[in-house]
Amino acid sequence: MRNRKVRLLSLLLATVMLLGLLAGCSSDGGEKKSVTKGGDKDSIVIATSGETPSLSPTEHNAVAGDYMNQLTYSMLFRTDMDLKP
């Protein structure tokens, strides 16, 4: 009985592996995704790993919020060598 289960499980595993190999060797490249080039020149798209809780530079405590604030506000203020605006 045990030998029969092992043989059946081995045959099933070999079949699944063979089907996986055949699926990986198919000539179809999968889904074709359309890529748009260009877009609005007045917009920028930024992807982050988390959601920005706030765009206020003083009300954030997440890495995503800090990253977005650095990108947003870094060009709005310039300082001289004495760190004065």
Short mmCIF file of C-alpha atoms in Angstrom, two decimals, residues 38-71:
data_model
loop_
_atom_site.label_atom_id
_atom_site.label_comp_id
_atom_site.label_asym_id
_atom_site.label_seq_id
_atom_site.Cartn_x
_atom_site.Cartn_y
_atom_site.Cartn_z
CA GLY A 38 5.87 60.55 -24.24
CA GLY A 39 2.99 62.03 -22.35
CA ASP A 40 2.45 65.42 -20.81
CA LYS A 41 5.63 67.41 -20.45
CA ASP A 42 4.21 69.14 -17.38
CA SER A 43 3.79 65.99 -15.31
CA ILE A 44 6.03 63.49 -13.60
CA VAL A 45 5.10 60.02 -12.40
CA ILE A 46 6.85 58.67 -9.31
CA ALA A 47 6.33 55.17 -7.92
CA THR A 48 7.06 54.47 -4.26
CA SER A 49 6.68 51.36 -2.18
CA GLY A 50 4.22 52.97 0.22
CA GLU A 51 1.47 55.53 0.25
CA THR A 52 2.39 59.09 1.18
CA PRO A 53 0.36 60.03 4.26
CA SER A 54 0.65 63.79 3.74
CA LEU A 55 2.34 66.25 1.40
CA SER A 56 2.96 68.67 4.24
CA PRO A 57 6.71 68.89 4.92
CA THR A 58 6.08 68.94 8.68
CA GLU A 59 3.45 66.21 9.01
CA HIS A 60 5.04 63.02 7.82
CA ASN A 61 6.67 60.13 9.60
CA ALA A 62 7.09 57.61 6.80
CA VAL A 63 9.91 56.99 4.36
CA ALA A 64 7.58 57.43 1.40
CA GLY A 65 6.45 60.80 2.73
CA ASP A 66 10.01 61.94 3.31
CA TYR A 67 11.02 60.87 -0.19
CA MET A 68 8.10 62.69 -1.80
CA ASN A 69 8.78 65.83 0.23
CA GLN A 70 12.44 65.82 -0.76
CA LEU A 71 11.49 65.55 -4.41
#
